[in-house]
Coordinates of C-alpha atoms in Angstrom, one line a residue:
X1 CA 71.7 158.5 71.2
X2 CA 72.9 159.7 74.6
X3 CA 69.7 158.3 76.2
X4 CA 70.3 154.9 74.6
X5 CA 74.0 155.0 75.7
X6 CA 72.9 155.7 79.3
X7 CA 70.5 152.8 79.2
X8 CA 73.1 150.4 77.8
X9 CA 75.7 151.5 80.3
X10 CA 73.2 151.1 83.2
X11 CA 72.1 147.6 82.0
X12 CA 75.8 146.5 81.6
X13 CA 76.4 147.5 85.2
X14 CA 73.3 145.8 86.3
X15 CA 74.3 142.7 84.4
X16 CA 77.6 142.6 86.2
X17 CA 75.8 142.9 89.5
X18 CA 73.6 139.8 88.6
X19 CA 76.8 137.8 88.3
X20 CA 77.5 138.5 92.0
X21 CA 75.9 135.5 93.7
X22 CA 75.3 137.4 96.9
X23 CA 73.4 140.2 95.2
X24 CA 71.3 137.9 93.0
X25 CA 70.3 135.7 96.0
X26 CA 69.3 138.8 98.1
X27 CA 67.4 140.2 95.0
X28 CA 65.4 137.0 94.6
X29 CA 64.7 136.5 98.3
X30 CA 63.6 140.1 98.7
X31 CA 61.2 139.8 95.7
X32 CA 59.8 136.5 97.0
X33 CA 59.1 138.1 100.4
X34 CA 56.8 140.8 98.8
X35 CA 53.1 140.0 99.0
X36 CA 52.5 141.7 95.6
X37 CA 55.1 139.5 93.9
X38 CA 52.7 137.1 92.1
X39 CA 53.1 133.6 90.8
X40 CA 53.3 135.0 87.3
X41 CA 56.1 137.4 88.5
X42 CA 58.1 134.5 90.0
X43 CA 57.9 132.6 86.7
X44 CA 58.9 135.7 84.7
X45 CA 61.9 136.5 86.9
X46 CA 63.2 133.0 86.9
X47 CA 63.0 132.8 83.1
X48 CA 64.5 136.2 82.6
X49 CA 67.4 135.4 85.0
X50 CA 68.2 132.2 83.1
X51 CA 68.1 134.1 79.8
X52 CA 70.4 136.9 81.1
X53 CA 72.8 134.2 82.4
X54 CA 72.7 132.0 79.3
X55 CA 76.5 132.6 78.9
X56 CA 77.2 131.9 82.5
X57 CA 75.6 128.4 83.0
X58 CA 78.1 127.3 85.6
X59 CA 77.3 130.3 87.8
X60 CA 73.6 130.0 87.1
X61 CA 73.8 126.3 88.3
X62 CA 75.5 127.3 91.5
X63 CA 72.7 129.9 92.2
X64 CA 70.0 127.3 91.4
X65 CA 71.5 124.8 93.8
X66 CA 71.6 127.3 96.6
X67 CA 68.0 128.3 95.9
X68 CA 66.9 124.7 95.8
X69 CA 68.8 123.9 99.0
X70 CA 67.0 126.9 100.7
X71 CA 63.6 125.6 99.3
X72 CA 64.2 122.1 100.7
X73 CA 65.2 123.6 104.1
X74 CA 62.0 125.7 104.2
X75 CA 59.8 122.8 103.0
X76 CA 61.0 120.5 105.8
X77 CA 61.0 123.2 108.5
X78 CA 57.3 124.0 107.7
X79 CA 56.4 120.3 108.4
X80 CA 55.0 119.9 104.8
X81 CA 55.1 116.4 103.6
X82 CA 58.5 115.9 102.0
X83 CA 56.9 114.4 98.9
X84 CA 55.3 117.8 98.1
X85 CA 58.7 119.3 97.3
X86 CA 59.0 120.5 93.7
X87 CA 55.4 119.4 93.1
X88 CA 54.3 122.9 91.9
X89 CA 56.0 126.0 90.6
X90 CA 55.5 128.4 93.5
X91 CA 59.0 129.8 93.8
X92 CA 61.7 131.3 91.5
X93 CA 63.9 128.2 92.2
X94 CA 61.3 125.8 90.8
X95 CA 60.8 127.7 87.6
X96 CA 64.6 128.2 87.3
X97 CA 64.9 124.4 87.6
X98 CA 62.5 123.9 84.7
X99 CA 64.4 126.4 82.6
X100 CA 67.7 124.8 83.5
X101 CA 66.6 121.4 82.2
X102 CA 65.1 123.1 79.1
X103 CA 68.5 124.6 78.3
X104 CA 70.5 121.5 79.1
X105 CA 68.2 118.8 77.6
X106 CA 67.8 120.6 74.3
X107 CA 70.5 118.6 72.6
X108 CA 69.1 115.3 74.0
X109 CA 65.6 116.3 72.8
X110 CA 66.8 117.2 69.4
X111 CA 69.0 114.2 68.8
X112 CA 67.2 111.5 70.7
X113 CA 63.9 111.9 72.4
X114 CA 62.4 114.2 69.7
X115 CA 62.0 111.5 67.1
X116 CA 59.7 109.1 69.1
X117 CA 57.8 112.2 70.4
X118 CA 57.2 113.3 66.8
X119 CA 56.3 109.8 65.7
X120 CA 53.7 109.6 68.4
X121 CA 52.2 112.9 67.4
X122 CA 52.0 111.8 63.7
X123 CA 50.5 108.4 64.7
X124 CA 47.8 110.0 66.8
X125 CA 47.0 112.6 64.1
X126 CA 46.9 109.9 61.3
X127 CA 44.7 107.5 63.4
X128 CA 42.3 110.2 64.4
X129 CA 41.8 111.3 60.8
X130 CA 41.0 107.8 59.6
X131 CA 37.5 108.3 61.1
X132 CA 35.1 111.2 61.4
X133 CA 36.1 114.2 63.5
X134 CA 33.4 116.7 64.5
X135 CA 34.6 120.1 63.4
X136 CA 32.6 121.9 66.1
X137 CA 33.1 119.7 69.2
X138 CA 36.4 118.2 68.3
X139 CA 35.0 114.7 69.1
X140 CA 36.3 111.8 67.0
X141 CA 35.4 108.2 66.1
X142 CA 39.0 107.2 67.1
X143 CA 40.2 108.6 70.4
X144 CA 42.1 107.8 73.6
X145 CA 40.0 110.3 75.5
X146 CA 36.4 109.3 76.5
X147 CA 35.6 113.1 76.6
X148 CA 36.4 113.4 73.0
X149 CA 34.8 110.3 71.7
X150 CA 31.9 110.3 69.2
X151 CA 29.5 107.9 70.8
X152 CA 26.9 107.8 68.0
X153 CA 27.3 105.5 65.0
X154 CA 28.1 107.7 62.0
X155 CA 28.1 106.2 58.5
X156 CA 31.0 107.4 56.4
X157 CA 33.1 106.5 53.3
X158 CA 36.7 107.0 52.6
X159 CA 37.4 109.0 49.4
X160 CA 40.6 109.2 47.4
X161 CA 41.1 112.6 45.9
X162 CA 43.6 113.9 43.3
X163 CA 44.9 117.4 43.5
X164 CA 47.0 119.5 41.1
X165 CA 50.1 120.6 42.9
X166 CA 49.5 124.4 43.6
X167 CA 53.2 125.0 43.7
X168 CA 53.9 123.4 40.3
X169 CA 51.0 122.6 37.9
X170 CA 53.3 120.4 35.7
X171 CA 54.2 118.2 38.7
X172 CA 52.4 114.9 39.3
X173 CA 49.0 115.1 41.0
X174 CA 49.0 114.7 44.7
X175 CA 46.7 111.9 46.0
X176 CA 45.2 112.1 49.4
X177 CA 42.3 110.5 51.4
X178 CA 39.4 112.2 53.1
X179 CA 35.9 111.2 54.3
X180 CA 32.6 112.0 52.7
X181 CA 31.5 113.5 56.1
X182 CA 34.5 115.9 56.3
X183 CA 33.8 119.6 56.2
X184 CA 35.3 121.6 53.4
X185 CA 37.9 123.0 55.8
X186 CA 38.9 119.5 57.0
X187 CA 39.3 118.4 53.3
X188 CA 41.5 121.4 52.7
X189 CA 43.6 120.6 55.8
X190 CA 44.2 117.1 54.6
X191 CA 45.0 118.3 51.2
X192 CA 47.6 120.8 52.6
X193 CA 49.1 118.0 54.8
X194 CA 49.6 115.9 51.6
X195 CA 51.0 118.8 49.4
X196 CA 53.2 120.3 52.1
X197 CA 54.3 117.1 53.8
X198 CA 57.5 117.7 55.7
X199 CA 57.1 121.5 55.6
X200 CA 56.9 123.5 58.8
X201 CA 53.3 124.3 59.6
X202 CA 53.9 128.0 60.0
X203 CA 55.4 128.2 56.5
X204 CA 52.6 126.6 54.6
X205 CA 49.3 128.2 53.4
X206 CA 46.4 128.2 55.9
X207 CA 43.2 126.3 54.9
X208 CA 41.3 129.6 55.2
X209 CA 43.5 131.1 52.5
X210 CA 42.8 128.3 50.0
X211 CA 39.8 127.9 47.7
X212 CA 38.8 124.5 46.3
X213 CA 38.5 125.3 42.6
X214 CA 36.5 122.2 41.7
X215 CA 35.2 119.1 43.5
X216 CA 34.0 116.5 41.0
X217 CA 31.2 114.2 41.9
X218 CA 32.5 110.6 41.9
X219 CA 30.7 107.3 41.7
X220 CA 32.0 106.4 45.1
X221 CA 30.5 109.5 46.7
X222 CA 27.1 110.6 45.4
X223 CA 27.1 113.1 48.3
X224 CA 30.4 114.8 47.6
X225 CA 28.8 118.1 46.5
X226 CA 26.1 118.2 49.1
X227 CA 25.7 117.1 52.7
X228 CA 22.6 115.3 54.1
X229 CA 23.7 116.5 57.5
X230 CA 22.8 120.2 58.0
X231 CA 25.7 122.4 59.3
X232 CA 23.4 124.2 61.7
X233 CA 20.4 123.2 63.8
X234 CA 17.9 125.9 64.8
X235 CA 17.3 126.3 68.5
X236 CA 14.1 128.3 69.2
X237 CA 15.1 129.3 72.8
X238 CA 18.6 130.7 72.3
X239 CA 19.1 131.3 68.6
X240 CA 21.2 129.2 66.3
X241 CA 23.8 126.6 67.3
X242 CA 26.4 125.3 64.9
X243 CA 26.8 121.5 64.6
X244 CA 28.6 119.2 62.3
X245 CA 28.3 115.5 63.0
X246 CA 26.8 115.4 66.5
X247 CA 24.3 117.9 67.9
X248 CA 25.7 119.9 70.8
X249 CA 25.0 118.2 74.1
X250 CA 26.7 120.5 76.5
X251 CA 23.8 122.8 77.1
X252 CA 21.1 122.2 79.7
X253 CA 18.4 123.6 77.4
X254 CA 19.2 121.0 74.8
X255 CA 16.1 119.0 73.8
X256 CA 16.2 115.4 74.9
X257 CA 17.2 113.0 72.1
X258 CA 19.1 115.7 70.1
X259 CA 22.3 113.7 70.5
X260 CA 20.8 110.3 69.8
X261 CA 21.2 107.3 72.0
X262 CA 24.6 107.0 73.8
X263 CA 26.5 103.7 73.7
X264 CA 27.1 102.1 77.0
X265 CA 30.5 102.5 78.7
X266 CA 31.7 99.0 77.9
X267 CA 31.2 99.4 74.2
X268 CA 33.1 102.7 73.9
X269 CA 35.8 101.5 76.3
X270 CA 36.4 98.7 73.7
X271 CA 36.8 101.4 71.0
X272 CA 39.2 103.4 73.2
X273 CA 41.2 100.2 73.8
X274 CA 41.4 99.5 70.0
X275 CA 42.8 103.0 69.4
X276 CA 45.2 102.5 72.3
X277 CA 46.4 99.2 70.7
X278 CA 47.2 101.0 67.4
X279 CA 49.3 103.6 69.2
X280 CA 50.9 101.3 71.8
X281 CA 54.3 100.9 70.0
X282 CA 54.7 104.7 69.7
X283 CA 53.9 105.3 73.4
X284 CA 56.3 102.5 74.4
X285 CA 59.1 103.9 72.2
X286 CA 58.8 107.4 73.7
X287 CA 58.6 106.2 77.4
X288 CA 61.5 103.8 76.8
X289 CA 63.7 106.5 75.3
X290 CA 63.0 108.9 78.2
X291 CA 63.6 106.2 80.8
X292 CA 66.8 104.8 79.4
X293 CA 70.3 105.8 80.5
X294 CA 71.8 104.8 77.2
X295 CA 69.4 104.8 74.2
X296 CA 70.4 104.2 70.6
X297 CA 74.0 105.3 71.3
X298 CA 72.9 108.6 73.1
X299 CA 74.4 108.9 76.5
X300 CA 72.4 110.1 79.5
X301 CA 72.7 114.0 79.7
X302 CA 75.1 115.0 82.4
X303 CA 72.5 117.4 83.8
X304 CA 70.2 114.6 84.8
X305 CA 72.9 112.7 86.8
X306 CA 74.1 115.9 88.3
X307 CA 70.7 117.1 89.6
X308 CA 69.7 113.6 90.8
X309 CA 72.9 113.3 92.8
X310 CA 72.3 116.8 94.2
X311 CA 68.8 115.7 95.4
X312 CA 70.3 112.5 97.0
X313 CA 72.9 114.7 98.8
X314 CA 70.1 116.9 100.1
X315 CA 68.2 113.8 101.3
X316 CA 71.3 112.5 103.0
X317 CA 71.9 115.9 104.6
X318 CA 68.3 115.8 106.1
X319 CA 68.5 112.1 107.0
X320 CA 65.7 111.2 104.6
X321 CA 66.1 107.5 104.0
X322 CA 62.5 106.8 102.7
X323 CA 62.8 105.4 99.2
X324 CA 59.4 106.8 98.2
X325 CA 60.4 110.4 99.1
X326 CA 63.7 110.2 97.1
X327 CA 61.9 108.7 94.2
X328 CA 59.2 111.4 94.3
X329 CA 61.7 114.2 94.5
X330 CA 63.3 112.9 91.2
X331 CA 59.9 112.5 89.6
X332 CA 58.8 116.0 90.5
X333 CA 62.2 117.4 89.5
X334 CA 62.4 116.0 85.9
X335 CA 59.6 113.8 84.5
X336 CA 56.7 115.8 85.9
X337 CA 58.4 119.2 85.5
X338 CA 59.9 118.9 82.1
X339 CA 58.8 115.8 80.1
X340 CA 55.1 116.0 80.9
X341 CA 55.0 119.5 79.4
X342 CA 56.8 118.4 76.3
X343 CA 54.5 115.3 75.8
X344 CA 51.4 117.4 76.2
X345 CA 52.7 120.2 74.0
X346 CA 54.8 118.9 71.1
X347 CA 54.1 122.2 69.4
X348 CA 56.7 123.7 71.8
X349 CA 59.3 121.6 70.1
X350 CA 58.1 121.2 66.5
X351 CA 56.5 123.6 64.0
X352 CA 53.2 121.7 63.9
X353 CA 49.5 122.2 64.5
X354 CA 47.9 120.5 67.4
X355 CA 44.1 120.2 67.1
X356 CA 41.7 119.5 70.1
X357 CA 41.4 115.8 69.5
X358 CA 45.2 115.4 69.3
X359 CA 45.6 117.5 72.4
X360 CA 43.1 115.3 74.3
X361 CA 44.9 112.1 73.3
X362 CA 48.3 113.5 74.3
X363 CA 46.8 114.5 77.6
X364 CA 45.9 110.8 78.2
X365 CA 49.4 109.8 77.3
X366 CA 50.9 112.5 79.6
X367 CA 48.6 111.3 82.5
X368 CA 49.8 107.7 82.0
X369 CA 53.4 109.0 82.1
X370 CA 52.7 110.8 85.4
X371 CA 51.0 107.7 86.9
X372 CA 54.1 105.7 85.9
X373 CA 56.3 108.0 88.0
X374 CA 54.2 107.7 91.1
X375 CA 55.1 105.3 93.9
X376 CA 51.5 105.0 95.1
X377 CA 49.3 102.1 94.1
X378 CA 46.4 102.9 91.8
X379 CA 43.2 101.2 93.0
X380 CA 40.8 100.8 90.1
X381 CA 37.1 100.3 90.3
X382 CA 34.0 100.7 88.2
X383 CA 34.0 104.5 88.8
X384 CA 37.7 104.9 87.8
X385 CA 38.2 107.3 84.8
X386 CA 38.6 105.6 81.4
X387 CA 42.2 106.8 80.9
X388 CA 43.2 105.0 84.1
X389 CA 41.5 101.8 83.0
X390 CA 43.0 102.1 79.5
X391 CA 46.6 101.8 80.6
X392 CA 46.0 99.8 83.9
X393 CA 47.9 96.7 82.6
X394 CA 50.8 98.8 81.2
X395 CA 51.5 101.1 84.2
X396 CA 53.2 98.4 86.4
X397 CA 55.6 97.7 83.6
X398 CA 56.2 101.5 83.0
X399 CA 56.8 101.9 86.8
X400 CA 59.5 99.2 86.6
X401 CA 61.2 101.2 83.8
X402 CA 61.2 104.3 86.0
X403 CA 62.5 102.5 89.1
X404 CA 65.3 100.9 87.0
X405 CA 66.1 104.3 85.4
X406 CA 66.6 106.0 88.8
X407 CA 68.5 103.0 90.1
X408 CA 70.8 102.9 87.1
X409 CA 71.5 106.7 87.4
X410 CA 72.3 106.4 91.1
X411 CA 74.9 103.6 90.4
X412 CA 76.6 105.6 87.7
X413 CA 79.9 107.2 88.8
X414 CA 79.6 110.8 90.1
X415 CA 80.4 113.6 87.7
X416 CA 83.6 115.4 88.6
X417 CA 83.5 119.2 89.1
X418 CA 85.9 119.5 86.2
X419 CA 83.7 117.5 83.8
X420 CA 80.6 119.4 84.9
X421 CA 82.4 122.8 84.4
X422 CA 83.5 121.8 80.9
X423 CA 79.9 120.6 80.1
X424 CA 78.3 123.8 81.3
X425 CA 80.9 126.0 79.5
X426 CA 80.1 124.1 76.3
X427 CA 76.3 124.6 76.9
X428 CA 76.9 128.3 77.5
X429 CA 78.8 128.6 74.2
X430 CA 76.0 126.8 72.3
X431 CA 73.3 129.1 73.6
X432 CA 75.3 132.3 73.8
X433 CA 73.5 134.3 71.1
X434 CA 70.1 132.7 71.1
X435 CA 68.4 135.3 73.3
X436 CA 68.6 139.0 73.7
X437 CA 70.4 139.4 77.0
X438 CA 70.0 143.2 77.1
X439 CA 66.2 142.9 76.7
X440 CA 66.1 140.3 79.5
X441 CA 68.2 142.7 81.8
X442 CA 65.8 145.5 81.0
X443 CA 62.8 143.3 82.0
X444 CA 64.5 142.2 85.2
X445 CA 65.4 145.9 86.0
X446 CA 61.6 146.7 86.0
X447 CA 61.5 144.7 89.3
X448 CA 64.2 146.9 90.7
X449 CA 62.1 150.0 89.8
X450 CA 59.0 148.4 91.5
X451 CA 60.8 147.2 94.7
X452 CA 63.7 149.7 94.9
X453 CA 63.3 150.6 98.5
X454 CA 62.9 147.0 99.7
X455 CA 65.9 145.8 97.8
X456 CA 68.2 148.6 98.9
X457 CA 67.1 148.1 102.5
X458 CA 67.9 144.4 102.3
X459 CA 71.3 145.1 100.8
X460 CA 72.1 147.8 103.5
X461 CA 71.1 145.4 106.3
X462 CA 73.5 142.7 105.0
X463 CA 77.1 142.9 106.2
X464 CA 78.6 141.1 103.2
X465 CA 76.6 143.3 100.8
X466 CA 78.0 146.4 102.5
X467 CA 81.5 145.1 102.3
X468 CA 81.1 144.5 98.6
X469 CA 79.5 148.0 98.3
X470 CA 76.5 146.5 96.6
X471 CA 74.0 149.2 97.8
X472 CA 76.1 152.0 96.2
X473 CA 76.6 150.0 93.0
X474 CA 72.8 149.5 92.7
X475 CA 72.2 153.2 93.4
X476 CA 74.6 154.0 90.6
X477 CA 72.6 151.8 88.2
X478 CA 69.4 153.5 89.3
X479 CA 70.9 157.0 88.8
X480 CA 72.2 156.1 85.3
X481 CA 68.8 154.7 84.3
X482 CA 67.0 157.8 85.7
X483 CA 69.2 160.0 83.4
X484 CA 67.8 157.9 80.4
X485 CA 64.2 158.6 81.5

């Protein structure tokens, strides 16, 4: 108990030190100057700091602005192209920015943008499952991705099956559709989708836990109990290779003709375009929601206006008047840093399962989203990837939406310090108990242990740190923690 008390006391002291801006900035800068402080470490520290400061969002925002200002100064001094700013996540500041938006856009995502994102996911899943999906390769008859498109012609029939409700046998039967070329596991997945519609994916049974008690032969499907397509194809050179609908074509030792004749590009581009047309409304709805300053009665989150104004102030400070640079900073800051990740990974937001074909289709949508935020012209030719050709006619329109969005935001009245303080205080209150702050502090402290000498030296060299007696306070934390060990 005494050991635990010492740890808690030390971490409380350390937590108080993190709320001293001068200490936190020196701590971060010292870590970033260490060669052994990896990219993974930078991401971890940024996330842990934002977690530890969840109840101090106004303070965290001030620290973030200072780190971003330093990053911009370094970027421009090193003669890097200004457009590269915030392109990657190579600093604590960049990862903190991602987490800052994640905290502050949670309400907007939940109340506004989440719905069209979920509808897009459902539409993709439903459309893909209307046709055959190869259980081994993940390729599908319907796809937005050329890499995940079944090029062969596969004959199939749609079956309507009736299932007794496993939760309540006296309840009406559940009706669902599957294909006569589906694997047993695919049939079970579709059955579970029908029975547990609206239930979180993590709370429903897994297909592997379920056994189909009976599968009656029907007139519409003479092959429902057996498959004419073997599940495996023997390969004399390298043992056995599994296959479902299409023989594996990714191996150099594959015998010629194993995969059948491929359709020419024009034919399957037409198929991709047909699938794209089916999903167009859902993609448009999502993009329109994200790039609207007032959508369905939901006001633009203050965080977006605040950060975009900050970037404009930084551009003014450095006499950057190039429209493309300012546009690119904003795109790198929010759409490409936050929204692309959400579009590609809706399972981060919803309790759902994302299979490989859905993932491939969402990646095409995310790439289109990224292209829409770019200021450069996309020159298309016969060698352009299919995903660029697929949305070639839509991207100019999407680009107009992005430009109008940035322009509308810049014309909105600036947010007063008082309003921003109230907003951040409210956000702090909302997220106050969602994370374990003590655990986060313990994780951050592990970096003090690793770089103790370097951090203490940096504090002792700094006059302001000495005035605030920060070296002594940190040594007190270290001594208290050493008692616990």
